[in-house]
PDB file of C-alpha atoms in Angstrom:
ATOM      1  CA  UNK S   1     -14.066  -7.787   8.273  1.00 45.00           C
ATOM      2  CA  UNK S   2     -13.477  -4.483   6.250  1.00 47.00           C
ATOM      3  CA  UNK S   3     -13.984  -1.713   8.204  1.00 44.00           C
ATOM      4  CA  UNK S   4     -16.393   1.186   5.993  1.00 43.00           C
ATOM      5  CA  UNK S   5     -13.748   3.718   6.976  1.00 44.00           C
ATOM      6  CA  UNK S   6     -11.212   1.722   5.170  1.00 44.00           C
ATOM      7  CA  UNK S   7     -13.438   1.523   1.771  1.00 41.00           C
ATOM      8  CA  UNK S   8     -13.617   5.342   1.884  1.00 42.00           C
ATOM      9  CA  UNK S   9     -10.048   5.848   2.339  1.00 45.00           C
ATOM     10  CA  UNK S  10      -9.000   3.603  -0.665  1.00 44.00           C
ATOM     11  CA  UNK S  11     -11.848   5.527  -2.823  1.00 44.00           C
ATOM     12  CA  UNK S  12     -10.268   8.871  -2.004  1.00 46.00           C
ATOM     13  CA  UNK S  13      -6.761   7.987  -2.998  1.00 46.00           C
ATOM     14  CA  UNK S  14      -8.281   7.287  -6.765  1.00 45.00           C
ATOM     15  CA  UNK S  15      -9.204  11.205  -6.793  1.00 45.00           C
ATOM     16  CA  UNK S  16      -6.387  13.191  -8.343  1.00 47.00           C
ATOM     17  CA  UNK S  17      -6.587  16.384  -6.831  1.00 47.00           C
ATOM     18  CA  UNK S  18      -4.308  18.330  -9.458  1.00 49.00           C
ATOM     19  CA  UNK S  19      -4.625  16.577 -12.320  1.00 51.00           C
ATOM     20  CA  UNK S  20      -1.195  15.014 -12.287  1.00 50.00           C
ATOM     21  CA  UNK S  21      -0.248  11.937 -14.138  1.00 58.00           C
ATOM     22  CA  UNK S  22       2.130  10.663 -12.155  1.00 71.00           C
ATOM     23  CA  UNK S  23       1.151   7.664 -10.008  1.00 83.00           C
ATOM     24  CA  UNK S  24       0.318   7.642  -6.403  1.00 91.00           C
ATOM     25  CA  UNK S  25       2.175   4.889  -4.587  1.00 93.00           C
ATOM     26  CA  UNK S  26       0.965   3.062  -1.757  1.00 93.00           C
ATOM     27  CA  UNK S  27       2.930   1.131   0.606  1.00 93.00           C
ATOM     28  CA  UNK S  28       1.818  -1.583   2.613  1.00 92.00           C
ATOM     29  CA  UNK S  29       3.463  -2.482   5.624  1.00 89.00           C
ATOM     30  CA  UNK S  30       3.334  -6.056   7.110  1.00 81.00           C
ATOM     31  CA  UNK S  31       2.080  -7.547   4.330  1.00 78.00           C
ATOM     32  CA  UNK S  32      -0.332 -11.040   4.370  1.00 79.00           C
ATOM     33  CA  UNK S  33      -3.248 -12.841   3.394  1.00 79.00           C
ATOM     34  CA  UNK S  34      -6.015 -10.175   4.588  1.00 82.00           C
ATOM     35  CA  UNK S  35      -4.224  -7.691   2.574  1.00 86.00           C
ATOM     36  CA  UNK S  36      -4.428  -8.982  -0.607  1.00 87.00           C
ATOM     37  CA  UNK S  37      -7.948  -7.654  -1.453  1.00 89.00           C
ATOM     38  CA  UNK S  38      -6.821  -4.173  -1.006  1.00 89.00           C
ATOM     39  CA  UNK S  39      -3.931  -4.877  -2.630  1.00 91.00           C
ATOM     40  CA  UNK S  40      -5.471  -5.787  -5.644  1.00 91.00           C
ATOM     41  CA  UNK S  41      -8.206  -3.517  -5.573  1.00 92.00           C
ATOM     42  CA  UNK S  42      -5.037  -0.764  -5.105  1.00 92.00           C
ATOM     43  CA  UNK S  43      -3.628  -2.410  -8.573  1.00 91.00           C
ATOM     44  CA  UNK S  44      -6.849  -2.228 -10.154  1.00 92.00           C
ATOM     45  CA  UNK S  45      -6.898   1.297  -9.306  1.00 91.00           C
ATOM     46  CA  UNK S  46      -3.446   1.903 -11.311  1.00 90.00           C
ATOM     47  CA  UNK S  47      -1.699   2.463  -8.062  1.00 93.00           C
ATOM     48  CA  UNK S  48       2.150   1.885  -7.777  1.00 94.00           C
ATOM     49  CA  UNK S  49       2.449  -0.452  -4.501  1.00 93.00           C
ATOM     50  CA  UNK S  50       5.004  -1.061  -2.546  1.00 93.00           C
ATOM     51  CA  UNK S  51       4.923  -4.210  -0.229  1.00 92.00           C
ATOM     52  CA  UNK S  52       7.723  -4.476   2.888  1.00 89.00           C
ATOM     53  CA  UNK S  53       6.864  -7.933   5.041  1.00 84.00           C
ATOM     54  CA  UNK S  54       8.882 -10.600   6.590  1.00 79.00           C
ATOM     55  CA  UNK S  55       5.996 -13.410   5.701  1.00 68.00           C
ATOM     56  CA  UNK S  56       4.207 -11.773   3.180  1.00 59.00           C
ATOM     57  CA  UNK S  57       2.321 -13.348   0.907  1.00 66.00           C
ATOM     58  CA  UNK S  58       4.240 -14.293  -2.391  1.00 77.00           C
ATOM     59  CA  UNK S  59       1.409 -13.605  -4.732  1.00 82.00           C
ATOM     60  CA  UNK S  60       1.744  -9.443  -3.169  1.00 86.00           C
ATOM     61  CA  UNK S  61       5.700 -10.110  -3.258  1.00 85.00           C
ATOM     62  CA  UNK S  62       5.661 -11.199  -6.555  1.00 86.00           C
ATOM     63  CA  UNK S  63       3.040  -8.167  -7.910  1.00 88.00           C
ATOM     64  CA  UNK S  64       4.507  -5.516  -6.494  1.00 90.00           C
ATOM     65  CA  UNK S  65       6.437  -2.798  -8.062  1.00 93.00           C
ATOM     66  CA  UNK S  66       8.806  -3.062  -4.898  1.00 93.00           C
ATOM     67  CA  UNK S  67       9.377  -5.256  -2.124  1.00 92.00           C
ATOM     68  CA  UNK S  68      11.367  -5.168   0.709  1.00 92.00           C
ATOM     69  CA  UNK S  69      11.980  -7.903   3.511  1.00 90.00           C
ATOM     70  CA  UNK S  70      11.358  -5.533   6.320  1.00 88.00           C
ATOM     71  CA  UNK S  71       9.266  -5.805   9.583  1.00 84.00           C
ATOM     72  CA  UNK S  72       6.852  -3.400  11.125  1.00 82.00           C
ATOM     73  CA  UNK S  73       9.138  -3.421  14.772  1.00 86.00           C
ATOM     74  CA  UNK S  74      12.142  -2.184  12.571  1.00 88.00           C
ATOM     75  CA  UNK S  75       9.748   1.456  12.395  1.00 87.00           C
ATOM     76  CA  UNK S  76      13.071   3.387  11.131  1.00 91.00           C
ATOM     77  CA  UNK S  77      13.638   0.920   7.938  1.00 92.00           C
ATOM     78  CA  UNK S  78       9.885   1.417   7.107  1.00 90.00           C
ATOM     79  CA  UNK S  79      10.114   5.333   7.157  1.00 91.00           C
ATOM     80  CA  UNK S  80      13.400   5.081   4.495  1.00 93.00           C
ATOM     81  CA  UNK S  81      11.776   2.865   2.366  1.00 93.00           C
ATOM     82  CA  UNK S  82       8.421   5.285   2.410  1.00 93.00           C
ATOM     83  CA  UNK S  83      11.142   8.248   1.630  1.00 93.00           C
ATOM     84  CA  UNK S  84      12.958   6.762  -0.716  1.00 94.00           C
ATOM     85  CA  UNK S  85      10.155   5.260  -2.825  1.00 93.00           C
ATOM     86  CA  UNK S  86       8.145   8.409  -2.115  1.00 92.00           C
ATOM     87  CA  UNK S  87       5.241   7.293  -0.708  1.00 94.00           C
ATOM     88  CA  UNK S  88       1.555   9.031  -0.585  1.00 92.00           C
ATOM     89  CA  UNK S  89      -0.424   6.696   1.609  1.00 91.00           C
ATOM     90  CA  UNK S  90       0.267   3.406   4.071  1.00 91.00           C
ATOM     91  CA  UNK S  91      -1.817   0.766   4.615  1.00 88.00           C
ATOM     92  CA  UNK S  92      -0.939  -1.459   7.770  1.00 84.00           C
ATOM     93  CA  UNK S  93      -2.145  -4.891   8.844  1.00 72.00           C
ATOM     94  CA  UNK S  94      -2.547  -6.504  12.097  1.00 60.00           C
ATOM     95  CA  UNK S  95      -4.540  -8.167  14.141  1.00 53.00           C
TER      96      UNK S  95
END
């Protein structure tokens, strides 16, 4: 089930607050199946996405800008990938 709080938050992120052109990137973390509609709604949206899972899905894998093969547990590897590909907002999965 999406939760309402989660709609609003993906809204937001379409506002530009300065008026810059450059894309917002958004990196998902732990990628799977129940991701995928934010994902795409994310794409829709123009958003650069970055996807890091061990068992993502293939369809995200193969759409995203980037992809890395990294888990959640591994919390360092997911906050140098977030640095290096600069990113503005993280969306998680779980259970």
């Amino acid at each position: 089930m999406i939760q309402k709080e989660t709609i609003w938050f993906v809204r937001e992120l379409n506002f530009d607050y300065f008026g810059m052109e450059q894309k917002k990137t958004i990196m998902f973390v732990e990628a799977s199946n129940d991701m995928l509609p934010w994902f795409r709604r994310a794409r829709k949206f123009e958003y650069r996405c970055v996807v890091c899972g061990t068992d993502g899905t293939k369809e995200m894998a193969r759409e995203a800008d980037a992809f890395y093969n990294a888990s959640y547990f591994d919390r360092q590897k997911c906050i140098d990938i977030a640095r290096k590909e600069r990113v503005d907002g993280v969306i998680g999965g779980g259970d």
